[in-house]
Amino acid sequence: MRTRPLKVALLGCGVVGSEVARIMTTHADDLTARIGAPVELAGVAVRRPSKVREGIDPALITTDATALLKRGDIDIAIEVIGGIEPARTLITTAFENGISVVSANKALLAQDGAALHAAADANGLDLYYEAAVAGAIPLVRPMRESLAGDKINRVMGIVNGTTNFILDKMDSTGAGYQEALDEATALGYAEADPTADVEGYDAAAKAAILAGIAFHTRVRLDDVYREGMTEVSAADFASAKRMGCTIKLLAILERAADGQSVTARVHPAMIPLAHPLASVREAYNAVFVEAEAAGRLMFYGPGAGGSPTASAVLGDLVAVCRNKLAEATGPGESAYTQLPVSPMGDVVTRYHISLDVADKPGVLAQVATTFAEHGVSIDTVRQQGKDGEASLVVVTHRAPDAALSGTVEALRKLDTVRGVASIMRVEGE
Ligand code: NDP
Ligand code: HSE
């Protein structure tokens, strides 16, 4: 057992960082035994130095994260500040100073993962980020390491705790959107700017990271098709219920049948109540990974919150400390396949479309003809009339997204179609 401690700089001490510090302190003896050397919290960089931080020696607090990284005795930096800057510059500074990094920062990894991996490799250091995707759930490491000998063809799941919490509350208690978002924020699930959660940016960043790992290619945030959940209404939940479904914000990553391209998307979708993802409640996440040899694997657990996320950070800390003692590094980026990311128009799925139409003879035929003209086959139609107007709900068979978009554009031009109330994809059947 080595007696000289491995020294850790904690960059950020908010919802996640404060839990990391607490577990490092309360489980110090166990961590020492598991790593084979003591691990010491050597400095904590924050923005507001005067804030009271329970259990943290005030002498460790600094607002100068750069000086902390440059002082010469730090072995590992844990970046839990979030956002692009100063996190990116600090991680780069860490690598330039021989410091391995553990980060929970999906926004940064989705935007600059390739450059950060290259910087880690160039300096013979580790960059670990289990906490960046799906909170406490071990997912990044199983995909990077346990499934490294298999071929992953599809990943589908719920990867944002805040939006799952909101959708679950709207569905199960009839809570309003804002009320549910406020509760998720108070519980520490939401990002500093919750727009990242509700508009799907956070899930898209996680989708980019997972797609890169799954398909051994480079997928950036901009490559991921993204729709948030702010437009999902009580009427959508009522329609979903009539179909025996609920609504979830899903991330779906697919390898094309010919293996020559991939797609990556995040959007709300109806899924059957019998599907395992339908019963994922509150801020839990769940991800299905379909691999050629392994078959279908499901990963499930708390997807957000200080303590669950700290668990993932601590797991990475132990791994990086072990690597350091072994004078080795863990796996770096694997992007050798260089597969292109196809546009959303190429994605094939089913759709649930609600239309407000005039309630008169021939309207249904006109609508059906429009679908047929665009090559979209109708599975079911339900019509409800009221005072000369009608609501028409069309569920399609599988069709390319581009064909559906063309259909909707043409429907909007029909005199008899007063409006397109909602379009939702149907998944998991
Ligand atoms: P918080 O906003 O709670 O904490 C951010 C911390 O960073 C605070 O301690 C803040 O200081 C500090 N900070 C901000 N700017 C600076 C700066 N310029 N220099 C030094 N410190 C700074 O965020 P979270 O803990 O919720 O999230 C941290 C990271 O973890 C993000 O990347 C997030 O996406 C990720 N994550 C969060 C999860 C969650 O459930 N919350 C789950 C998974 C990942 P001060 O305390 O003084 O304000
Ligand atoms: N805001 C994120 C979420 C935190 O709600 O999932 C976990 O990454």
PDB file of N, CA and C in Angstrom, residues 86-159:
ATOM      1  N   PRO A  86     -15.609  28.133 -18.049  1.00  0.00           N
ATOM      2  CA  PRO A  86     -14.177  27.838 -18.131  1.00  0.00           C
ATOM      3  C   PRO A  86     -13.823  26.351 -18.097  1.00  0.00           C
ATOM      4  N   ALA A  87     -14.850  25.459 -18.129  1.00  0.00           N
ATOM      5  CA  ALA A  87     -14.560  24.031 -17.965  1.00  0.00           C
ATOM      6  C   ALA A  87     -13.553  23.524 -19.009  1.00  0.00           C
ATOM      7  N   ARG A  88     -13.753  23.933 -20.288  1.00  0.00           N
ATOM      8  CA  ARG A  88     -12.867  23.441 -21.350  1.00  0.00           C
ATOM      9  C   ARG A  88     -11.419  23.859 -21.112  1.00  0.00           C
ATOM     10  N   THR A  89     -11.206  25.132 -20.796  1.00  0.00           N
ATOM     11  CA  THR A  89      -9.842  25.629 -20.563  1.00  0.00           C
ATOM     12  C   THR A  89      -9.234  24.955 -19.337  1.00  0.00           C
ATOM     13  N   LEU A  90     -10.047  24.728 -18.319  1.00  0.00           N
ATOM     14  CA  LEU A  90      -9.511  24.103 -17.099  1.00  0.00           C
ATOM     15  C   LEU A  90      -9.110  22.651 -17.368  1.00  0.00           C
ATOM     16  N   ILE A  91      -9.934  21.916 -18.128  1.00  0.00           N
ATOM     17  CA  ILE A  91      -9.584  20.515 -18.436  1.00  0.00           C
ATOM     18  C   ILE A  91      -8.297  20.484 -19.270  1.00  0.00           C
ATOM     19  N   THR A  92      -8.201  21.394 -20.227  1.00  0.00           N
ATOM     20  CA  THR A  92      -6.983  21.465 -21.053  1.00  0.00           C
ATOM     21  C   THR A  92      -5.778  21.804 -20.177  1.00  0.00           C
ATOM     22  N   THR A  93      -5.954  22.739 -19.264  1.00  0.00           N
ATOM     23  CA  THR A  93      -4.861  23.103 -18.342  1.00  0.00           C
ATOM     24  C   THR A  93      -4.457  21.894 -17.506  1.00  0.00           C
ATOM     25  N   ALA A  94      -5.452  21.127 -17.056  1.00  0.00           N
ATOM     26  CA  ALA A  94      -5.141  19.927 -16.270  1.00  0.00           C
ATOM     27  C   ALA A  94      -4.241  18.995 -17.086  1.00  0.00           C
ATOM     28  N   PHE A  95      -4.623  18.714 -18.326  1.00  0.00           N
ATOM     29  CA  PHE A  95      -3.822  17.802 -19.158  1.00  0.00           C
ATOM     30  C   PHE A  95      -2.412  18.357 -19.356  1.00  0.00           C
ATOM     31  N   GLU A  96      -2.319  19.669 -19.600  1.00  0.00           N
ATOM     32  CA  GLU A  96      -0.989  20.284 -19.824  1.00  0.00           C
ATOM     33  C   GLU A  96      -0.102  20.168 -18.579  1.00  0.00           C
ATOM     34  N   ASN A  97      -0.767  19.959 -17.425  1.00  0.00           N
ATOM     35  CA  ASN A  97      -0.007  19.862 -16.180  1.00  0.00           C
ATOM     36  C   ASN A  97       0.059  18.432 -15.639  1.00  0.00           C
ATOM     37  N   GLY A  98      -0.168  17.456 -16.528  1.00  0.00           N
ATOM     38  CA  GLY A  98       0.001  16.046 -16.151  1.00  0.00           C
ATOM     39  C   GLY A  98      -1.097  15.506 -15.251  1.00  0.00           C
ATOM     40  N   ILE A  99      -2.275  16.136 -15.307  1.00  0.00           N
ATOM     41  CA  ILE A  99      -3.375  15.757 -14.411  1.00  0.00           C
ATOM     42  C   ILE A  99      -4.472  15.032 -15.200  1.00  0.00           C
ATOM     43  N   SER A 100      -4.848  13.835 -14.758  1.00  0.00           N
ATOM     44  CA  SER A 100      -5.977  13.131 -15.386  1.00  0.00           C
ATOM     45  C   SER A 100      -7.290  13.774 -14.941  1.00  0.00           C
ATOM     46  N   VAL A 101      -8.333  13.571 -15.744  1.00  0.00           N
ATOM     47  CA  VAL A 101      -9.592  14.284 -15.493  1.00  0.00           C
ATOM     48  C   VAL A 101     -10.774  13.321 -15.442  1.00  0.00           C
ATOM     49  N   VAL A 102     -11.647  13.577 -14.453  1.00  0.00           N
ATOM     50  CA  VAL A 102     -12.970  12.949 -14.395  1.00  0.00           C
ATOM     51  C   VAL A 102     -13.967  14.092 -14.566  1.00  0.00           C
ATOM     52  N   SER A 103     -14.915  13.942 -15.485  1.00  0.00           N
ATOM     53  CA  SER A 103     -15.867  15.031 -15.732  1.00  0.00           C
ATOM     54  C   SER A 103     -17.288  14.484 -15.834  1.00  0.00           C
ATOM     55  N   ALA A 104     -18.252  15.330 -15.443  1.00  0.00           N
ATOM     56  CA  ALA A 104     -19.678  14.974 -15.597  1.00  0.00           C
ATOM     57  C   ALA A 104     -20.314  15.836 -16.677  1.00  0.00           C
ATOM     58  N   ASN A 105     -19.466  16.490 -17.474  1.00  0.00           N
ATOM     59  CA  ASN A 105     -19.913  17.588 -18.335  1.00  0.00           C
ATOM     60  C   ASN A 105     -20.274  17.123 -19.753  1.00  0.00           C
ATOM     61  N   LYS A 106     -21.517  16.688 -19.920  1.00  0.00           N
ATOM     62  CA  LYS A 106     -21.938  16.167 -21.235  1.00  0.00           C
ATOM     63  C   LYS A 106     -21.972  17.235 -22.305  1.00  0.00           C
ATOM     64  N   ALA A 107     -22.338  18.477 -21.918  1.00  0.00           N
ATOM     65  CA  ALA A 107     -22.408  19.552 -22.923  1.00  0.00           C
ATOM     66  C   ALA A 107     -21.029  19.747 -23.561  1.00  0.00           C
ATOM     67  N   LEU A 108     -20.007  19.783 -22.734  1.00  0.00           N
ATOM     68  CA  LEU A 108     -18.643  19.992 -23.236  1.00  0.00           C
ATOM     69  C   LEU A 108     -18.150  18.768 -24.018  1.00  0.00           C
ATOM     70  N   LEU A 109     -18.420  17.581 -23.490  1.00  0.00           N
ATOM     71  CA  LEU A 109     -17.938  16.364 -24.173  1.00  0.00           C
ATOM     72  C   LEU A 109     -18.599  16.193 -25.532  1.00  0.00           C
ATOM     73  N   ALA A 110     -19.898  16.562 -25.621  1.00  0.00           N
ATOM     74  CA  ALA A 110     -20.595  16.426 -26.911  1.00  0.00           C
ATOM     75  C   ALA A 110     -20.066  17.439 -27.911  1.00  0.00           C
ATOM     76  N   GLN A 111     -19.625  18.582 -27.416  1.00  0.00           N
ATOM     77  CA  GLN A 111     -19.123  19.615 -28.335  1.00  0.00           C
ATOM     78  C   GLN A 111     -17.646  19.419 -28.672  1.00  0.00           C
ATOM     79  N   ASP A 112     -16.830  19.085 -27.680  1.00  0.00           N
ATOM     80  CA  ASP A 112     -15.372  19.085 -27.869  1.00  0.00           C
ATOM     81  C   ASP A 112     -14.704  17.795 -27.444  1.00  0.00           C
ATOM     82  N   GLY A 113     -15.478  16.711 -27.392  1.00  0.00           N
ATOM     83  CA  GLY A 113     -14.934  15.442 -26.913  1.00  0.00           C
ATOM     84  C   GLY A 113     -13.680  15.010 -27.661  1.00  0.00           C
ATOM     85  N   ALA A 114     -13.693  15.181 -28.986  1.00  0.00           N
ATOM     86  CA  ALA A 114     -12.554  14.703 -29.788  1.00  0.00           C
ATOM     87  C   ALA A 114     -11.271  15.431 -29.383  1.00  0.00           C
ATOM     88  N   ALA A 115     -11.341  16.746 -29.258  1.00  0.00           N
ATOM     89  CA  ALA A 115     -10.149  17.528 -28.901  1.00  0.00           C
ATOM     90  C   ALA A 115      -9.693  17.195 -27.482  1.00  0.00           C
ATOM     91  N   LEU A 116     -10.637  17.004 -26.579  1.00  0.00           N
ATOM     92  CA  LEU A 116     -10.256  16.696 -25.192  1.00  0.00           C
ATOM     93  C   LEU A 116      -9.626  15.307 -25.099  1.00  0.00           C
ATOM     94  N   HIS A 117     -10.195  14.338 -25.820  1.00  0.00           N
ATOM     95  CA  HIS A 117      -9.591  12.998 -25.846  1.00  0.00           C
ATOM     96  C   HIS A 117      -8.185  13.073 -26.425  1.00  0.00           C
ATOM     97  N   ALA A 118      -8.032  13.858 -27.482  1.00  0.00           N
ATOM     98  CA  ALA A 118      -6.703  13.975 -28.122  1.00  0.00           C
ATOM     99  C   ALA A 118      -5.706  14.579 -27.138  1.00  0.00           C
ATOM    100  N   ALA A 119      -6.145  15.581 -26.377  1.00  0.00           N
ATOM    101  CA  ALA A 119      -5.247  16.210 -25.399  1.00  0.00           C
ATOM    102  C   ALA A 119      -4.873  15.222 -24.296  1.00  0.00           C
ATOM    103  N   ALA A 120      -5.851  14.424 -23.851  1.00  0.00           N
ATOM    104  CA  ALA A 120      -5.555  13.415 -22.820  1.00  0.00           C
ATOM    105  C   ALA A 120      -4.545  12.404 -23.357  1.00  0.00           C
ATOM    106  N   ASP A 121      -4.791  11.908 -24.582  1.00  0.00           N
ATOM    107  CA  ASP A 121      -3.891  10.914 -25.200  1.00  0.00           C
ATOM    108  C   ASP A 121      -2.488  11.475 -25.364  1.00  0.00           C
ATOM    109  N   ALA A 122      -2.419  12.714 -25.870  1.00  0.00           N
ATOM    110  CA  ALA A 122      -1.106  13.321 -26.140  1.00  0.00           C
ATOM    111  C   ALA A 122      -0.262  13.415 -24.875  1.00  0.00           C
ATOM    112  N   ASN A 123      -0.937  13.524 -23.731  1.00  0.00           N
ATOM    113  CA  ASN A 123      -0.201  13.655 -22.472  1.00  0.00           C
ATOM    114  C   ASN A 123      -0.171  12.359 -21.665  1.00  0.00           C
ATOM    115  N   GLY A 124      -0.677  11.268 -22.267  1.00  0.00           N
ATOM    116  CA  GLY A 124      -0.681   9.965 -21.582  1.00  0.00           C
ATOM    117  C   GLY A 124      -1.540   9.975 -20.320  1.00  0.00           C
ATOM    118  N   LEU A 125      -2.714  10.609 -20.424  1.00  0.00           N
ATOM    119  CA  LEU A 125      -3.560  10.775 -19.244  1.00  0.00           C
ATOM    120  C   LEU A 125      -4.967  10.230 -19.506  1.00  0.00           C
ATOM    121  N   ASP A 126      -5.748  10.141 -18.442  1.00  0.00           N
ATOM    122  CA  ASP A 126      -7.116   9.638 -18.546  1.00  0.00           C
ATOM    123  C   ASP A 126      -8.137  10.769 -18.641  1.00  0.00           C
ATOM    124  N   LEU A 127      -9.202  10.510 -19.402  1.00  0.00           N
ATOM    125  CA  LEU A 127     -10.397  11.347 -19.393  1.00  0.00           C
ATOM    126  C   LEU A 127     -11.581  10.391 -19.204  1.00  0.00           C
ATOM    127  N   TYR A 128     -12.186  10.406 -18.020  1.00  0.00           N
ATOM    128  CA  TYR A 128     -13.316   9.525 -17.705  1.00  0.00           C
ATOM    129  C   TYR A 128     -14.575  10.366 -17.515  1.00  0.00           C
ATOM    130  N   TYR A 129     -15.741   9.830 -17.899  1.00  0.00           N
ATOM    131  CA  TYR A 129     -16.958  10.670 -17.851  1.00  0.00           C
ATOM    132  C   TYR A 129     -18.243   9.842 -17.701  1.00  0.00           C
ATOM    133  N   GLU A 130     -18.184   8.837 -16.840  1.00  0.00           N
ATOM    134  CA  GLU A 130     -19.380   8.002 -16.618  1.00  0.00           C
ATOM    135  C   GLU A 130     -20.585   8.841 -16.198  1.00  0.00           C
ATOM    136  N   ALA A 131     -20.342   9.865 -15.368  1.00  0.00           N
ATOM    137  CA  ALA A 131     -21.455  10.666 -14.825  1.00  0.00           C
ATOM    138  C   ALA A 131     -22.106  11.564 -15.871  1.00  0.00           C
ATOM    139  N   ALA A 132     -21.452  11.701 -17.032  1.00  0.00           N
ATOM    140  CA  ALA A 132     -22.004  12.610 -18.048  1.00  0.00           C
ATOM    141  C   ALA A 132     -23.279  12.050 -18.679  1.00  0.00           C
ATOM    142  N   VAL A 133     -23.471  10.736 -18.603  1.00  0.00           N
ATOM    143  CA  VAL A 133     -24.654  10.133 -19.238  1.00  0.00           C
ATOM    144  C   VAL A 133     -25.413   9.271 -18.228  1.00  0.00           C
ATOM    145  N   ALA A 134     -26.695   9.619 -18.019  1.00  0.00           N
ATOM    146  CA  ALA A 134     -27.606   8.787 -17.230  1.00  0.00           C
ATOM    147  C   ALA A 134     -27.212   8.637 -15.760  1.00  0.00           C
ATOM    148  N   GLY A 135     -26.700   9.713 -15.165  1.00  0.00           N
ATOM    149  CA  GLY A 135     -26.474   9.791 -13.714  1.00  0.00           C
ATOM    150  C   GLY A 135     -25.712   8.614 -13.142  1.00  0.00           C
ATOM    151  N   ALA A 136     -26.350   7.886 -12.231  1.00  0.00           N
ATOM    152  CA  ALA A 136     -25.665   6.807 -11.504  1.00  0.00           C
ATOM    153  C   ALA A 136     -25.500   5.542 -12.336  1.00  0.00           C
ATOM    154  N   ILE A 137     -26.210   5.449 -13.461  1.00  0.00           N
ATOM    155  CA  ILE A 137     -26.248   4.165 -14.192  1.00  0.00           C
ATOM    156  C   ILE A 137     -24.900   3.878 -14.856  1.00  0.00           C
ATOM    157  N   PRO A 138     -24.293   2.731 -14.548  1.00  0.00           N
ATOM    158  CA  PRO A 138     -23.080   2.351 -15.286  1.00  0.00           C
ATOM    159  C   PRO A 138     -23.467   2.062 -16.735  1.00  0.00           C
ATOM    160  N   LEU A 139     -23.078   2.927 -17.651  1.00  0.00           N
ATOM    161  CA  LEU A 139     -23.488   2.789 -19.051  1.00  0.00           C
ATOM    162  C   LEU A 139     -22.309   3.071 -19.984  1.00  0.00           C
ATOM    163  N   VAL A 140     -21.571   4.158 -19.684  1.00  0.00           N
ATOM    164  CA  VAL A 140     -20.429   4.505 -20.532  1.00  0.00           C
ATOM    165  C   VAL A 140     -19.384   3.389 -20.463  1.00  0.00           C
ATOM    166  N   ARG A 141     -19.051   2.949 -19.245  1.00  0.00           N
ATOM    167  CA  ARG A 141     -18.012   1.926 -19.131  1.00  0.00           C
ATOM    168  C   ARG A 141     -18.459   0.588 -19.700  1.00  0.00           C
ATOM    169  N   PRO A 142     -19.670   0.100 -19.406  1.00  0.00           N
ATOM    170  CA  PRO A 142     -20.102  -1.144 -20.068  1.00  0.00           C
ATOM    171  C   PRO A 142     -20.057  -1.050 -21.588  1.00  0.00           C
ATOM    172  N   MET A 143     -20.442   0.117 -22.138  1.00  0.00           N
ATOM    173  CA  MET A 143     -20.426   0.238 -23.603  1.00  0.00           C
ATOM    174  C   MET A 143     -18.996   0.341 -24.132  1.00  0.00           C
ATOM    175  N   ARG A 144     -18.135   1.082 -23.406  1.00  0.00           N
ATOM    176  CA  ARG A 144     -16.749   1.255 -23.888  1.00  0.00           C
ATOM    177  C   ARG A 144     -15.915  -0.004 -23.681  1.00  0.00           C
ATOM    178  N   GLU A 145     -16.218  -0.745 -22.582  1.00  0.00           N
ATOM    179  CA  GLU A 145     -15.325  -1.848 -22.229  1.00  0.00           C
ATOM    180  C   GLU A 145     -16.005  -3.209 -22.339  1.00  0.00           C
ATOM    181  N   SER A 146     -17.129  -3.420 -21.623  1.00  0.00           N
ATOM    182  CA  SER A 146     -17.742  -4.763 -21.611  1.00  0.00           C
ATOM    183  C   SER A 146     -18.240  -5.160 -22.999  1.00  0.00           C
ATOM    184  N   LEU A 147     -18.719  -4.183 -23.784  1.00  0.00           N
ATOM    185  CA  LEU A 147     -19.264  -4.498 -25.112  1.00  0.00           C
ATOM    186  C   LEU A 147     -18.259  -4.198 -26.226  1.00  0.00           C
ATOM    187  N   ALA A 148     -16.987  -4.003 -25.848  1.00  0.00           N
ATOM    188  CA  ALA A 148     -15.978  -3.620 -26.852  1.00  0.00           C
ATOM    189  C   ALA A 148     -15.750  -4.712 -27.896  1.00  0.00           C
ATOM    190  N   GLY A 149     -16.125  -5.955 -27.581  1.00  0.00           N
ATOM    191  CA  GLY A 149     -15.935  -7.038 -28.546  1.00  0.00           C
ATOM    192  C   GLY A 149     -17.186  -7.338 -29.354  1.00  0.00           C
ATOM    193  N   ASP A 150     -18.261  -6.611 -29.082  1.00  0.00           N
ATOM    194  CA  ASP A 150     -19.539  -6.872 -29.759  1.00  0.00           C
ATOM    195  C   ASP A 150     -19.819  -5.744 -30.760  1.00  0.00           C
ATOM    196  N   LYS A 151     -20.937  -5.832 -31.462  1.00  0.00           N
ATOM    197  CA  LYS A 151     -21.301  -4.777 -32.407  1.00  0.00           C
ATOM    198  C   LYS A 151     -22.656  -4.203 -31.988  1.00  0.00           C
ATOM    199  N   ILE A 152     -22.662  -2.968 -31.534  1.00  0.00           N
ATOM    200  CA  ILE A 152     -23.908  -2.345 -31.094  1.00  0.00           C
ATOM    201  C   ILE A 152     -24.629  -1.777 -32.315  1.00  0.00           C
ATOM    202  N   ASN A 153     -25.902  -2.137 -32.446  1.00  0.00           N
ATOM    203  CA  ASN A 153     -26.677  -1.672 -33.612  1.00  0.00           C
ATOM    204  C   ASN A 153     -27.712  -0.611 -33.256  1.00  0.00           C
ATOM    205  N   ARG A 154     -28.139  -0.597 -31.982  1.00  0.00           N
ATOM    206  CA  ARG A 154     -29.205   0.339 -31.621  1.00  0.00           C
ATOM    207  C   ARG A 154     -29.131   0.654 -30.134  1.00  0.00           C
ATOM    208  N   VAL A 155     -29.392   1.903 -29.815  1.00  0.00           N
ATOM    209  CA  VAL A 155     -29.490   2.329 -28.414  1.00  0.00           C
ATOM    210  C   VAL A 155     -30.768   3.160 -28.325  1.00  0.00           C
ATOM    211  N   MET A 156     -31.615   2.852 -27.360  1.00  0.00           N
ATOM    212  CA  MET A 156     -32.838   3.652 -27.209  1.00  0.00           C
ATOM    213  C   MET A 156     -33.132   3.811 -25.726  1.00  0.00           C
ATOM    214  N   GLY A 157     -33.398   5.043 -25.303  1.00  0.00           N
ATOM    215  CA  GLY A 157     -33.704   5.172 -23.887  1.00  0.00           C
ATOM    216  C   GLY A 157     -34.084   6.562 -23.447  1.00  0.00           C
ATOM    217  N   ILE A 158     -34.315   6.648 -22.152  1.00  0.00           N
ATOM    218  CA  ILE A 158     -34.622   7.911 -21.476  1.00  0.00           C
ATOM    219  C   ILE A 158     -33.328   8.337 -20.806  1.00  0.00           C
ATOM    220  N   VAL A 159     -32.771   9.464 -21.211  1.00  0.00           N
ATOM    221  CA  VAL A 159     -31.457   9.867 -20.691  1.00  0.00           C
ATOM    222  C   VAL A 159     -31.492  11.230 -20.006  1.00  0.00           C
TER     223      VAL A 159
END
